[in-house]
CSV table of C-alpha atoms in Angstrom, one decimal:
chain,number,residue,atom,x,y,z
A,1,MET,CA,27.3,-21.5,23.0
A,2,LEU,CA,24.8,-23.7,24.8
A,3,PRO,CA,25.8,-27.4,24.8
A,4,THR,CA,23.2,-29.6,23.1
A,5,ARG,CA,22.3,-33.1,24.2
A,6,ALA,CA,21.9,-35.9,21.6
A,7,LEU,CA,18.3,-36.9,22.3
A,8,VAL,CA,15.4,-38.1,20.2
A,9,PRO,CA,16.2,-37.5,16.5
A,10,ALA,CA,14.7,-34.3,15.3
A,11,LEU,CA,13.8,-35.9,12.0
A,12,ALA,CA,11.5,-38.3,13.6
A,13,LEU,CA,9.8,-35.7,15.7
A,14,ALA,CA,9.4,-33.3,12.7
A,15,ALA,CA,7.3,-36.0,11.0
A,16,LEU,CA,4.3,-35.4,13.3
A,17,ALA,CA,1.2,-34.1,11.6
A,18,LEU,CA,-1.7,-33.2,13.9
A,19,GLY,CA,-3.6,-30.8,11.6
A,20,ALA,CA,-3.3,-27.9,9.2
A,21,CYS,CA,-0.4,-25.6,10.0
A,22,THR,CA,-1.6,-22.0,10.3
A,23,SER,CA,0.1,-18.7,10.9
A,24,ALA,CA,-2.1,-17.9,13.9
A,25,GLY,CA,-3.4,-21.0,15.6
A,26,ARG,CA,-4.6,-21.4,19.2
A,27,GLY,CA,-2.6,-20.0,22.0
A,28,ALA,CA,-1.3,-21.7,25.0
A,29,ASP,CA,-4.7,-21.7,26.7
A,30,GLY,CA,-6.5,-23.2,23.6
A,31,ARG,CA,-8.0,-19.8,22.5
A,32,ASP,CA,-7.1,-17.9,19.4
A,33,GLY,CA,-3.5,-16.8,19.7
A,34,ALA,CA,-4.0,-13.4,18.2
A,35,THR,CA,-5.8,-11.0,20.5
A,36,SER,CA,-8.3,-8.6,19.2
A,37,GLY,CA,-7.4,-4.9,19.1
A,38,PRO,CA,-4.3,-3.2,20.6
A,39,GLN,CA,-3.4,-4.5,24.0
A,40,GLY,CA,-0.5,-4.2,26.5
A,41,PRO,CA,1.7,-7.0,27.7
A,42,ALA,CA,-0.2,-10.1,28.9
A,43,SER,CA,1.9,-10.6,32.0
A,44,PRO,CA,3.6,-8.5,34.7
A,45,THR,CA,6.5,-6.6,33.2
A,46,GLY,CA,8.7,-6.2,36.2
A,47,SER,CA,11.9,-4.2,35.8
A,48,THR,CA,13.5,-4.4,32.4
A,49,PRO,CA,17.3,-3.9,32.2
A,50,VAL,CA,18.2,-1.7,29.2
A,51,LEU,CA,21.2,-0.8,27.1
A,52,PRO,CA,23.0,2.4,28.1
A,53,ASP,CA,21.9,5.5,26.3
A,54,GLY,CA,23.0,5.7,22.7
A,55,GLN,CA,24.1,2.0,22.4
A,56,ASP,CA,21.0,0.5,20.9
A,57,GLY,CA,20.4,2.8,18.0
A,58,LEU,CA,16.7,2.6,18.7
A,59,GLY,CA,16.2,4.5,21.9
A,60,GLY,CA,18.1,5.5,25.1
A,61,ALA,CA,17.7,4.2,28.6
A,62,GLY,CA,15.0,6.7,29.2
A,63,ASP,CA,13.0,5.5,26.3
A,64,SER,CA,10.3,2.9,27.1
A,65,GLY,CA,11.2,1.1,23.9
A,66,ALA,CA,14.9,0.8,24.7
A,67,LEU,CA,16.4,-2.7,24.2
A,68,THR,CA,17.0,-5.0,27.1
A,69,ARG,CA,20.7,-5.6,27.7
A,70,PRO,CA,22.1,-8.9,26.2
A,71,GLY,CA,22.7,-11.5,29.0
A,72,SER,CA,20.0,-10.0,31.3
A,73,GLU,CA,18.6,-12.5,33.8
A,74,LEU,CA,14.9,-12.2,34.4
A,75,ARG,CA,12.3,-13.9,36.5
A,76,LEU,CA,9.4,-15.7,34.8
A,77,GLY,CA,6.7,-13.2,34.1
A,78,GLU,CA,9.1,-10.3,33.5
A,79,SER,CA,9.4,-8.9,30.1
A,80,ALA,CA,12.3,-7.8,27.8
A,81,ILE,CA,12.3,-5.5,24.8
A,82,LEU,CA,14.2,-7.2,22.0
A,83,PRO,CA,15.0,-6.7,18.4
A,84,PHE,CA,13.2,-9.1,16.1
A,85,SER,CA,13.0,-8.2,12.4
A,86,ALA,CA,11.9,-9.6,9.1
A,87,GLY,CA,14.5,-8.8,6.4
A,88,ASP,CA,16.1,-5.4,6.8
A,89,GLY,CA,13.5,-4.0,9.3
A,90,ASP,CA,14.2,-2.6,12.7
A,91,SER,CA,11.3,-4.1,14.5
A,92,ARG,CA,11.2,-4.5,18.3
A,93,VAL,CA,8.9,-6.6,20.5
A,94,ARG,CA,8.2,-7.0,24.2
A,95,LEU,CA,8.6,-10.6,25.1
A,96,ALA,CA,7.6,-12.1,28.5
A,97,VAL,CA,8.2,-15.8,29.3
A,98,GLU,CA,5.3,-16.4,31.6
A,99,ARG,CA,5.9,-19.9,32.8
A,100,ILE,CA,7.6,-23.3,32.0
A,101,GLU,CA,5.2,-26.2,32.6
A,102,ARG,CA,6.1,-29.8,33.0
A,103,GLY,CA,3.9,-32.1,30.9
A,104,SER,CA,3.6,-35.9,31.2
A,105,ALA,CA,4.7,-38.9,29.3
A,106,ALA,CA,1.0,-39.4,28.4
A,107,ASP,CA,1.1,-36.2,26.4
A,108,LEU,CA,3.8,-37.7,24.2
A,109,ALA,CA,1.8,-40.9,23.8
A,110,GLU,CA,-0.8,-38.9,21.9
A,111,LEU,CA,1.7,-38.2,19.2
A,112,GLY,CA,2.4,-41.8,18.4
A,113,LEU,CA,6.2,-41.6,18.8
A,114,GLY,CA,6.4,-45.2,20.2
A,115,ASP,CA,9.6,-46.1,22.0
A,116,GLN,CA,11.4,-43.0,20.6
A,117,ALA,CA,9.9,-41.0,23.5
A,118,ASP,CA,10.7,-43.5,26.2
A,119,GLY,CA,12.2,-41.8,29.2
A,120,TYR,CA,11.3,-38.3,28.0
A,121,VAL,CA,8.9,-35.7,29.4
A,122,PRO,CA,7.7,-32.6,27.6
A,123,TYR,CA,8.1,-29.1,29.0
A,124,TYR,CA,6.0,-26.2,27.7
A,125,VAL,CA,7.6,-22.8,27.4
A,126,ARG,CA,4.6,-20.3,27.4
A,127,PHE,CA,5.2,-16.7,26.5
A,128,SER,CA,3.5,-13.5,25.2
A,129,VAL,CA,4.8,-11.1,22.6
A,130,THR,CA,3.7,-7.5,22.1
A,131,GLY,CA,4.6,-5.3,19.2
A,132,VAL,CA,6.7,-2.3,20.1
A,133,ALA,CA,7.9,-0.8,16.8
A,134,GLY,CA,7.8,-1.9,13.2
A,135,SER,CA,5.3,-4.6,14.0
A,136,ASP,CA,3.6,-4.4,10.6
A,137,ASP,CA,6.8,-6.0,9.1
A,138,LEU,CA,6.3,-9.1,11.2
A,139,ALA,CA,3.1,-10.5,9.8
A,140,SER,CA,3.2,-14.2,9.2
A,141,ARG,CA,6.7,-14.4,10.7
A,142,SER,CA,7.6,-16.6,13.7
A,143,ILE,CA,9.6,-15.8,16.8
A,144,ASN,CA,9.1,-19.3,18.3
A,145,GLU,CA,12.4,-20.6,17.0
A,146,SER,CA,14.3,-17.9,19.0
A,147,VAL,CA,12.7,-18.9,22.3
A,148,LYS,CA,14.6,-22.0,23.6
A,149,GLY,CA,14.4,-24.3,26.6
A,150,VAL,CA,17.5,-25.0,28.7
A,151,LEU,CA,18.0,-28.0,31.0
A,152,ASP,CA,18.9,-27.6,34.7
A,153,ASP,CA,22.6,-28.4,33.9
A,154,GLY,CA,22.8,-25.6,31.3
A,155,ALA,CA,22.5,-27.8,28.2
A,156,ALA,CA,20.0,-26.9,25.4
A,157,ALA,CA,16.9,-29.0,25.6
A,158,GLN,CA,15.7,-31.0,22.6
A,159,THR,CA,13.0,-29.3,20.6
A,160,LEU,CA,9.8,-31.2,20.0
A,161,TYR,CA,8.5,-30.4,16.5
A,162,VAL,CA,4.8,-30.6,16.1
A,163,ILE,CA,3.1,-29.6,12.9
A,164,GLY,CA,-0.2,-27.9,13.5
A,165,ASP,CA,-2.3,-27.4,16.7
A,166,TRP,CA,-1.6,-29.5,19.8
A,167,ASP,CA,-3.9,-29.0,22.7
A,168,HIS,CA,-1.0,-29.1,25.2
A,169,CYS,CA,1.2,-26.5,23.4
A,170,THR,CA,0.7,-24.7,20.1
A,171,ALA,CA,3.2,-22.4,18.5
A,172,VAL,CA,1.7,-19.2,17.1
A,173,SER,CA,3.1,-16.9,14.4
A,174,PHE,CA,2.5,-13.2,14.1
A,175,PRO,CA,-0.9,-12.9,12.3
A,176,PRO,CA,-1.7,-10.7,9.3
A,177,GLY,CA,-2.5,-7.2,10.4
A,178,PHE,CA,-0.1,-7.4,13.4
A,179,VAL,CA,0.6,-3.9,14.7
A,180,ASP,CA,2.4,-2.1,17.5
A,181,GLY,CA,0.6,-2.7,20.8
A,182,ARG,CA,-1.0,-5.9,19.7
A,183,THR,CA,-0.2,-9.1,21.7
A,184,ILE,CA,-0.1,-12.8,20.8
A,185,SER,CA,0.5,-15.8,23.1
A,186,SER,CA,2.5,-18.8,22.0
A,187,CYS,CA,4.1,-21.9,23.3
A,188,VAL,CA,7.1,-24.0,22.3
A,189,PRO,CA,7.5,-27.6,23.6
A,190,TYR,CA,10.9,-29.1,24.6
A,191,LEU,CA,12.0,-32.5,25.9
A,192,ALA,CA,14.0,-33.6,28.9
A,193,ALA,CA,15.1,-37.1,29.8
A,194,GLU,CA,14.3,-37.8,33.5
A,195,PRO,CA,15.6,-36.9,36.0
A,196,GLU,CA,16.6,-33.8,34.0
A,197,ALA,CA,14.2,-30.8,33.7
A,198,VAL,CA,13.7,-27.7,31.6
A,199,THR,CA,14.2,-24.9,34.1
A,200,THR,CA,15.2,-21.9,32.0
A,201,ALA,CA,14.1,-20.2,28.8
A,202,VAL,CA,16.2,-18.0,26.6
A,203,PHE,CA,15.8,-15.6,23.8
A,204,ALA,CA,18.6,-16.8,21.4
A,205,PRO,CA,18.1,-16.0,17.7
A,206,PRO,CA,20.6,-17.6,15.3
A,207,THR,CA,22.8,-14.5,15.0
A,208,GLY,CA,23.5,-11.2,16.7
A,209,ALA,CA,24.1,-9.8,20.1
A,210,TYR,CA,21.5,-12.1,21.7
A,211,SER,CA,22.6,-15.4,20.0
A,212,SER,CA,24.3,-18.1,22.0
A,213,ALA,CA,27.1,-18.3,19.3
A,214,GLU,CA,27.9,-14.7,18.9
A,215,GLY,CA,26.5,-12.9,21.9
A,216,ASN,CA,24.6,-13.5,25.1
A,217,PRO,CA,20.9,-14.6,25.3
A,218,VAL,CA,18.4,-13.1,27.7
A,219,ARG,CA,17.3,-15.7,30.3
A,220,TRP,CA,14.2,-16.3,32.3
A,221,ARG,CA,13.9,-18.8,35.2
């Protein structure tokens, strides 16, 4: 399990309201998060470690949709094929953490946090998600909570909760009509107390083989 630092209270951060919360807001670059029409991954895929044949239940090692092995270490820009389902579905997505950007204290000042944010710097984990299988079950769902920032000492970074669009980093859910082959871009913000930094991102859902509690997350750095 990733150790967690006691930082700015999440309750105070969750109270931020910057606009109407939508299922498909702007992406990390300020444009609409949902792309039009079927598209491939938005970033270089690199090599994707996969589970041995017959162990994923969804495709063998020779199958382009085979799952990436839990605990895999990837470079930023590389992609992993991961299970992400709504309810009892067997959906799979291709997730690529493209970059981790350091923001500035001035970004936080825009949120009106006052002295709660003193000494903290935001980091923006930007990623793309492409539907691989069962994507029509994911409409209006969010994968953002499963993509987490990790500090350079291995501790989990503090999540910065922002309701609605924020020019620096907007989280985007799967839009209605999401289908296999379609890609969205999203961003999740985290906090680090200087001189710490967010240097790693992980796919770590609450439960299962990729969770930090029961399994081994996939990591990008």
